[in-house]
PDB file of C-alpha atoms in Angstrom:
ATOM      1  CA  UNK A   1       6.210 -29.234  49.912  1.00  0.00           C
ATOM      2  CA  UNK A   2       4.066 -30.118  46.907  1.00  0.00           C
ATOM      3  CA  UNK A   3       1.929 -26.960  47.361  1.00  0.00           C
ATOM      4  CA  UNK A   4       5.082 -24.822  47.430  1.00  0.00           C
ATOM      5  CA  UNK A   5       6.329 -26.485  44.243  1.00  0.00           C
ATOM      6  CA  UNK A   6       3.005 -25.926  42.494  1.00  0.00           C
ATOM      7  CA  UNK A   7       2.948 -22.263  43.554  1.00  0.00           C
ATOM      8  CA  UNK A   8       6.473 -21.706  42.195  1.00  0.00           C
ATOM      9  CA  UNK A   9       5.483 -23.400  38.959  1.00  0.00           C
ATOM     10  CA  UNK A  10       2.364 -21.222  38.663  1.00  0.00           C
ATOM     11  CA  UNK A  11       4.332 -18.016  39.262  1.00  0.00           C
ATOM     12  CA  UNK A  12       6.969 -19.093  36.738  1.00  0.00           C
ATOM     13  CA  UNK A  13       4.305 -19.640  34.077  1.00  0.00           C
ATOM     14  CA  UNK A  14       2.840 -16.199  34.818  1.00  0.00           C
ATOM     15  CA  UNK A  15       6.248 -14.551  34.454  1.00  0.00           C
ATOM     16  CA  UNK A  16       6.971 -16.337  31.201  1.00  0.00           C
ATOM     17  CA  UNK A  17       3.541 -15.396  29.840  1.00  0.00           C
ATOM     18  CA  UNK A  18       4.117 -11.753  30.800  1.00  0.00           C
ATOM     19  CA  UNK A  19       7.449 -11.763  28.975  1.00  0.00           C
ATOM     20  CA  UNK A  20       5.843 -13.354  25.913  1.00  0.00           C
ATOM     21  CA  UNK A  21       3.032 -10.793  25.895  1.00  0.00           C
ATOM     22  CA  UNK A  22       5.563  -7.984  26.131  1.00  0.00           C
ATOM     23  CA  UNK A  23       7.369  -9.364  23.086  1.00  0.00           C
ATOM     24  CA  UNK A  24       4.114  -9.624  21.133  1.00  0.00           C
ATOM     25  CA  UNK A  25       3.189  -6.051  22.023  1.00  0.00           C
ATOM     26  CA  UNK A  26       6.604  -4.643  21.127  1.00  0.00           C
ATOM     27  CA  UNK A  27       6.272  -2.118  18.286  1.00  0.00           C
ATOM     28  CA  UNK A  28       2.477  -2.618  18.302  1.00  0.00           C
ATOM     29  CA  UNK A  29       0.677   0.280  16.650  1.00  0.00           C
ATOM     30  CA  UNK A  30      -2.865   0.757  15.418  1.00  0.00           C
ATOM     31  CA  UNK A  31      -2.860   2.006  11.827  1.00  0.00           C
ATOM     32  CA  UNK A  32      -5.764   3.289   9.686  1.00  0.00           C
ATOM     33  CA  UNK A  33      -6.215   1.373   6.444  1.00  0.00           C
ATOM     34  CA  UNK A  34      -6.318   3.105   3.072  1.00  0.00           C
ATOM     35  CA  UNK A  35      -7.479   1.036   0.094  1.00  0.00           C
ATOM     36  CA  UNK A  36      -5.709   2.127  -3.083  1.00  0.00           C
ATOM     37  CA  UNK A  37      -7.651   1.558  -6.277  1.00  0.00           C
ATOM     38  CA  UNK A  38      -5.881   1.414  -9.640  1.00  0.00           C
ATOM     39  CA  UNK A  39      -4.394   4.756 -10.645  1.00  0.00           C
ATOM     40  CA  UNK A  40      -1.923   6.523 -12.923  1.00  0.00           C
ATOM     41  CA  UNK A  41       0.984   8.936 -12.457  1.00  0.00           C
ATOM     42  CA  UNK A  42       2.007  10.954 -15.517  1.00  0.00           C
ATOM     43  CA  UNK A  43       4.777  13.201 -16.752  1.00  0.00           C
ATOM     44  CA  UNK A  44       3.712  16.617 -18.058  1.00  0.00           C
ATOM     45  CA  UNK A  45       4.681  15.466 -21.554  1.00  0.00           C
ATOM     46  CA  UNK A  46       2.319  12.499 -21.334  1.00  0.00           C
ATOM     47  CA  UNK A  47      -0.458  14.677 -19.844  1.00  0.00           C
ATOM     48  CA  UNK A  48      -0.274  16.831 -22.953  1.00  0.00           C
ATOM     49  CA  UNK A  49      -0.245  13.833 -25.287  1.00  0.00           C
ATOM     50  CA  UNK A  50      -3.430  12.550 -23.662  1.00  0.00           C
ATOM     51  CA  UNK A  51      -5.298  15.808 -23.009  1.00  0.00           C
ATOM     52  CA  UNK A  52      -3.824  18.388 -25.363  1.00  0.00           C
ATOM     53  CA  UNK A  53      -0.954  20.885 -25.592  1.00  0.00           C
ATOM     54  CA  UNK A  54      -0.444  22.926 -22.427  1.00  0.00           C
ATOM     55  CA  UNK A  55      -3.011  20.942 -20.455  1.00  0.00           C
ATOM     56  CA  UNK A  56      -2.725  20.983 -16.634  1.00  0.00           C
ATOM     57  CA  UNK A  57      -4.230  18.379 -14.310  1.00  0.00           C
ATOM     58  CA  UNK A  58      -7.112  19.700 -12.190  1.00  0.00           C
ATOM     59  CA  UNK A  59      -7.537  18.810  -8.530  1.00  0.00           C
ATOM     60  CA  UNK A  60     -10.466  16.697  -7.306  1.00  0.00           C
ATOM     61  CA  UNK A  61      -9.223  15.761  -3.816  1.00  0.00           C
ATOM     62  CA  UNK A  62      -6.082  16.346  -1.747  1.00  0.00           C
ATOM     63  CA  UNK A  63      -4.044  13.309  -0.729  1.00  0.00           C
ATOM     64  CA  UNK A  64      -1.094  12.927   1.634  1.00  0.00           C
ATOM     65  CA  UNK A  65       2.403  14.043   0.790  1.00  0.00           C
ATOM     66  CA  UNK A  66       1.274  16.872  -1.471  1.00  0.00           C
ATOM     67  CA  UNK A  67      -0.413  14.523  -3.919  1.00  0.00           C
ATOM     68  CA  UNK A  68      -3.964  14.879  -5.210  1.00  0.00           C
ATOM     69  CA  UNK A  69      -6.576  12.841  -7.047  1.00  0.00           C
ATOM     70  CA  UNK A  70      -7.189  14.599 -10.362  1.00  0.00           C
ATOM     71  CA  UNK A  71     -10.504  14.975 -12.130  1.00  0.00           C
ATOM     72  CA  UNK A  72      -8.894  13.494 -15.222  1.00  0.00           C
ATOM     73  CA  UNK A  73      -9.147   9.820 -16.111  1.00  0.00           C
ATOM     74  CA  UNK A  74      -8.031   7.706 -19.045  1.00  0.00           C
ATOM     75  CA  UNK A  75      -8.192   4.160 -20.396  1.00  0.00           C
ATOM     76  CA  UNK A  76      -5.442   1.587 -19.752  1.00  0.00           C
ATOM     77  CA  UNK A  77      -4.936  -0.925 -22.576  1.00  0.00           C
ATOM     78  CA  UNK A  78      -3.005  -4.201 -22.245  1.00  0.00           C
ATOM     79  CA  UNK A  79      -0.988  -6.043 -24.856  1.00  0.00           C
ATOM     80  CA  UNK A  80      -3.954  -8.186 -25.902  1.00  0.00           C
ATOM     81  CA  UNK A  81      -6.106  -5.068 -26.421  1.00  0.00           C
ATOM     82  CA  UNK A  82      -7.956  -5.692 -23.185  1.00  0.00           C
ATOM     83  CA  UNK A  83      -8.818  -2.411 -21.510  1.00  0.00           C
ATOM     84  CA  UNK A  84      -9.887  -0.853 -18.203  1.00  0.00           C
ATOM     85  CA  UNK A  85     -11.675   2.456 -18.605  1.00  0.00           C
ATOM     86  CA  UNK A  86     -11.923   5.495 -16.319  1.00  0.00           C
ATOM     87  CA  UNK A  87      -8.675   4.991 -14.394  1.00  0.00           C
ATOM     88  CA  UNK A  88      -7.962   7.936 -12.093  1.00  0.00           C
ATOM     89  CA  UNK A  89      -4.849  10.067 -12.584  1.00  0.00           C
ATOM     90  CA  UNK A  90      -2.978  11.362  -9.530  1.00  0.00           C
ATOM     91  CA  UNK A  91      -1.052  14.610  -9.459  1.00  0.00           C
ATOM     92  CA  UNK A  92       1.183  16.454  -9.437  1.00  0.00           C
ATOM     93  CA  UNK A  93       3.080  15.352 -12.538  1.00  0.00           C
ATOM     94  CA  UNK A  94       6.145  13.155 -12.086  1.00  0.00           C
ATOM     95  CA  UNK A  95       9.455  12.629 -13.852  1.00  0.00           C
ATOM     96  CA  UNK A  96       8.288   9.222 -15.106  1.00  0.00           C
ATOM     97  CA  UNK A  97       4.831   7.873 -15.939  1.00  0.00           C
ATOM     98  CA  UNK A  98       3.588   4.875 -13.966  1.00  0.00           C
ATOM     99  CA  UNK A  99       0.429   2.743 -13.752  1.00  0.00           C
ATOM    100  CA  UNK A 100      -0.455   0.995 -10.470  1.00  0.00           C
ATOM    101  CA  UNK A 101      -2.981  -1.846 -10.676  1.00  0.00           C
ATOM    102  CA  UNK A 102      -4.055  -4.915  -8.698  1.00  0.00           C
ATOM    103  CA  UNK A 103      -3.116  -8.492  -9.601  1.00  0.00           C
ATOM    104  CA  UNK A 104      -6.728  -9.003 -10.744  1.00  0.00           C
ATOM    105  CA  UNK A 105      -6.411  -5.962 -13.017  1.00  0.00           C
ATOM    106  CA  UNK A 106      -3.190  -7.408 -14.449  1.00  0.00           C
ATOM    107  CA  UNK A 107      -5.022 -10.601 -15.437  1.00  0.00           C
ATOM    108  CA  UNK A 108      -7.840  -8.540 -16.938  1.00  0.00           C
ATOM    109  CA  UNK A 109      -5.359  -6.559 -19.038  1.00  0.00           C
ATOM    110  CA  UNK A 110      -3.262  -9.608 -19.898  1.00  0.00           C
ATOM    111  CA  UNK A 111      -0.027  -8.042 -18.636  1.00  0.00           C
ATOM    112  CA  UNK A 112       2.703  -9.473 -16.421  1.00  0.00           C
ATOM    113  CA  UNK A 113       2.884  -6.596 -13.939  1.00  0.00           C
ATOM    114  CA  UNK A 114       5.509  -7.245 -11.220  1.00  0.00           C
ATOM    115  CA  UNK A 115       4.995  -6.559  -7.515  1.00  0.00           C
ATOM    116  CA  UNK A 116       6.986  -3.397  -6.806  1.00  0.00           C
ATOM    117  CA  UNK A 117       7.203  -0.373  -4.543  1.00  0.00           C
ATOM    118  CA  UNK A 118       5.900   2.776  -6.213  1.00  0.00           C
ATOM    119  CA  UNK A 119       8.560   4.344  -8.432  1.00  0.00           C
ATOM    120  CA  UNK A 120      10.420   1.071  -9.054  1.00  0.00           C
ATOM    121  CA  UNK A 121       9.386   0.560 -12.676  1.00  0.00           C
ATOM    122  CA  UNK A 122      12.560  -0.668 -14.397  1.00  0.00           C
ATOM    123  CA  UNK A 123      11.675  -3.713 -16.492  1.00  0.00           C
ATOM    124  CA  UNK A 124       8.011  -3.608 -15.519  1.00  0.00           C
ATOM    125  CA  UNK A 125       5.065  -4.332 -17.808  1.00  0.00           C
ATOM    126  CA  UNK A 126       4.254  -2.284 -20.931  1.00  0.00           C
ATOM    127  CA  UNK A 127       0.805  -0.725 -21.369  1.00  0.00           C
ATOM    128  CA  UNK A 128      -0.903   1.921 -23.471  1.00  0.00           C
ATOM    129  CA  UNK A 129      -2.911   4.874 -22.185  1.00  0.00           C
ATOM    130  CA  UNK A 130      -5.723   6.452 -24.169  1.00  0.00           C
ATOM    131  CA  UNK A 131      -7.082   9.930 -23.451  1.00  0.00           C
ATOM    132  CA  UNK A 132      -9.481  12.301 -25.198  1.00  0.00           C
ATOM    133  CA  UNK A 133      -6.730  13.890 -27.314  1.00  0.00           C
ATOM    134  CA  UNK A 134      -4.326  11.040 -27.963  1.00  0.00           C
ATOM    135  CA  UNK A 135      -2.531   7.948 -26.723  1.00  0.00           C
ATOM    136  CA  UNK A 136       0.732   7.079 -24.951  1.00  0.00           C
ATOM    137  CA  UNK A 137       2.640   3.799 -25.106  1.00  0.00           C
ATOM    138  CA  UNK A 138       4.735   2.980 -22.044  1.00  0.00           C
ATOM    139  CA  UNK A 139       7.456   0.425 -22.757  1.00  0.00           C
ATOM    140  CA  UNK A 140       7.610  -0.117 -18.984  1.00  0.00           C
ATOM    141  CA  UNK A 141       5.781   1.352 -16.026  1.00  0.00           C
ATOM    142  CA  UNK A 142       2.873  -0.920 -15.068  1.00  0.00           C
ATOM    143  CA  UNK A 143       3.236  -2.490 -11.608  1.00  0.00           C
ATOM    144  CA  UNK A 144       1.233  -4.105  -8.821  1.00  0.00           C
ATOM    145  CA  UNK A 145       2.008  -1.785  -5.906  1.00  0.00           C
ATOM    146  CA  UNK A 146       3.439  -3.508  -2.830  1.00  0.00           C
ATOM    147  CA  UNK A 147       1.645  -2.859   0.458  1.00  0.00           C
ATOM    148  CA  UNK A 148       3.236  -0.309   2.761  1.00  0.00           C
ATOM    149  CA  UNK A 149       2.639   1.993   5.734  1.00  0.00           C
ATOM    150  CA  UNK A 150       3.129   5.762   5.672  1.00  0.00           C
ATOM    151  CA  UNK A 151       4.094   7.484   8.926  1.00  0.00           C
ATOM    152  CA  UNK A 152       5.837  10.563  10.278  1.00  0.00           C
ATOM    153  CA  UNK A 153       9.292  10.384  11.926  1.00  0.00           C
ATOM    154  CA  UNK A 154       7.665  10.895  15.351  1.00  0.00           C
ATOM    155  CA  UNK A 155       5.222   8.027  14.772  1.00  0.00           C
ATOM    156  CA  UNK A 156       8.041   5.779  13.593  1.00  0.00           C
ATOM    157  CA  UNK A 157      10.159   6.634  16.643  1.00  0.00           C
ATOM    158  CA  UNK A 158       7.274   5.837  19.003  1.00  0.00           C
ATOM    159  CA  UNK A 159       7.172   2.289  17.611  1.00  0.00           C
ATOM    160  CA  UNK A 160      10.967   1.880  17.243  1.00  0.00           C
ATOM    161  CA  UNK A 161      10.597   1.716  13.459  1.00  0.00           C
ATOM    162  CA  UNK A 162      12.673   3.221  10.663  1.00  0.00           C
ATOM    163  CA  UNK A 163      12.171   4.050   7.008  1.00  0.00           C
ATOM    164  CA  UNK A 164      12.638   0.858   4.990  1.00  0.00           C
ATOM    165  CA  UNK A 165      11.803  -1.537   7.837  1.00  0.00           C
ATOM    166  CA  UNK A 166       9.379  -4.397   7.168  1.00  0.00           C
ATOM    167  CA  UNK A 167       6.634  -5.440   9.593  1.00  0.00           C
ATOM    168  CA  UNK A 168       3.695  -7.835   9.840  1.00  0.00           C
ATOM    169  CA  UNK A 169       0.201  -6.402  10.183  1.00  0.00           C
ATOM    170  CA  UNK A 170      -3.009  -8.008  11.476  1.00  0.00           C
ATOM    171  CA  UNK A 171      -6.311  -6.828   9.999  1.00  0.00           C
ATOM    172  CA  UNK A 172      -9.930  -7.835   9.532  1.00  0.00           C
ATOM    173  CA  UNK A 173     -12.388  -9.854  11.601  1.00  0.00           C
ATOM    174  CA  UNK A 174     -14.115 -13.049  10.379  1.00  0.00           C
ATOM    175  CA  UNK A 175     -11.854 -13.216   7.314  1.00  0.00           C
ATOM    176  CA  UNK A 176      -8.963 -11.388   8.909  1.00  0.00           C
ATOM    177  CA  UNK A 177      -5.346 -12.184   8.157  1.00  0.00           C
ATOM    178  CA  UNK A 178      -1.787 -11.284   9.045  1.00  0.00           C
ATOM    179  CA  UNK A 179      -0.031  -9.601   6.125  1.00  0.00           C
ATOM    180  CA  UNK A 180       3.747  -9.980   6.151  1.00  0.00           C
ATOM    181  CA  UNK A 181       6.458  -7.969   4.413  1.00  0.00           C
ATOM    182  CA  UNK A 182       4.791  -4.568   4.836  1.00  0.00           C
ATOM    183  CA  UNK A 183       7.297  -1.790   4.171  1.00  0.00           C
ATOM    184  CA  UNK A 184       7.550   1.241   6.458  1.00  0.00           C
ATOM    185  CA  UNK A 185       7.828   4.571   4.621  1.00  0.00           C
ATOM    186  CA  UNK A 186       8.702   7.590   6.768  1.00  0.00           C
ATOM    187  CA  UNK A 187       8.421  11.254   5.837  1.00  0.00           C
ATOM    188  CA  UNK A 188       7.364  14.435   7.612  1.00  0.00           C
ATOM    189  CA  UNK A 189       4.694  15.046   4.944  1.00  0.00           C
ATOM    190  CA  UNK A 190       2.964  11.681   5.502  1.00  0.00           C
ATOM    191  CA  UNK A 191      -0.105  10.844   7.553  1.00  0.00           C
ATOM    192  CA  UNK A 192      -0.287   7.519   9.392  1.00  0.00           C
ATOM    193  CA  UNK A 193      -1.949   5.074   7.004  1.00  0.00           C
ATOM    194  CA  UNK A 194      -1.429   1.586   5.611  1.00  0.00           C
ATOM    195  CA  UNK A 195      -1.958   1.271   1.873  1.00  0.00           C
ATOM    196  CA  UNK A 196      -3.236  -1.993   0.424  1.00  0.00           C
ATOM    197  CA  UNK A 197      -4.867  -2.653  -2.927  1.00  0.00           C
ATOM    198  CA  UNK A 198      -8.420  -3.782  -3.632  1.00  0.00           C
ATOM    199  CA  UNK A 199      -7.446  -7.460  -3.887  1.00  0.00           C
ATOM    200  CA  UNK A 200      -5.948  -7.429  -0.386  1.00  0.00           C
ATOM    201  CA  UNK A 201      -8.865  -5.449   1.048  1.00  0.00           C
ATOM    202  CA  UNK A 202     -11.439  -7.849  -0.408  1.00  0.00           C
ATOM    203  CA  UNK A 203      -9.521 -10.905   0.800  1.00  0.00           C
ATOM    204  CA  UNK A 204      -9.467  -9.588   4.391  1.00  0.00           C
ATOM    205  CA  UNK A 205     -12.910  -7.957   4.207  1.00  0.00           C
ATOM    206  CA  UNK A 206     -11.590  -4.550   5.245  1.00  0.00           C
ATOM    207  CA  UNK A 207     -12.533  -1.148   3.875  1.00  0.00           C
ATOM    208  CA  UNK A 208     -11.204   2.382   3.783  1.00  0.00           C
ATOM    209  CA  UNK A 209     -10.883   3.748   7.316  1.00  0.00           C
ATOM    210  CA  UNK A 210     -10.792   0.393   9.121  1.00  0.00           C
ATOM    211  CA  UNK A 211      -7.865  -0.165  11.486  1.00  0.00           C
ATOM    212  CA  UNK A 212      -5.040  -2.698  11.476  1.00  0.00           C
ATOM    213  CA  UNK A 213      -2.360  -3.541  14.032  1.00  0.00           C
ATOM    214  CA  UNK A 214       1.369  -3.902  13.587  1.00  0.00           C
ATOM    215  CA  UNK A 215       1.988  -7.179  15.402  1.00  0.00           C
ATOM    216  CA  UNK A 216       5.731  -7.752  14.972  1.00  0.00           C
ATOM    217  CA  UNK A 217       8.812  -6.291  13.371  1.00  0.00           C
TER     218      UNK A 217
END
């Protein structure tokens, strides 16, 4: 009788463990990591203020979603006249200029840049930009970009995810970590990639091209 009881107990534990593993693996997806360094998005008006009348950004490297890393760079200046030189500009031009930096960069510049999704700049930190032909003062527009994952609609559907969902992601090895509150961004023009900044990459000891796993929704 005791052996039968023990066998039932063992099988029950196995079933419960299988159910638990299934829950942990739900929505699991391996995602390449992209490390986003500080960069700038500009309006055409601000491009011309920095580089001269009629100036057009020139392409250095294609990025996802029709974006590109431009050859052009400029200097970002904080309120206390602290500066970071040679900050890459991304194209094409946008309707509103924006500067994306890390939290470490924000301390270097002496600005109170809020954590935001790209494009959400209302009430964000002011900075100045200096180029070879002039300067631009942004009353708002400097943010620390929140981590997120780009994916296509098909990739999202395969993991039962939707645009705007938030997930947790496990990455790294010896200094690995689980990063919570990672926003899912879905568009047909995207390639599957998680974007984190240099602070997050250094903390987890991951680099461009490493892989992470979505561990729960």
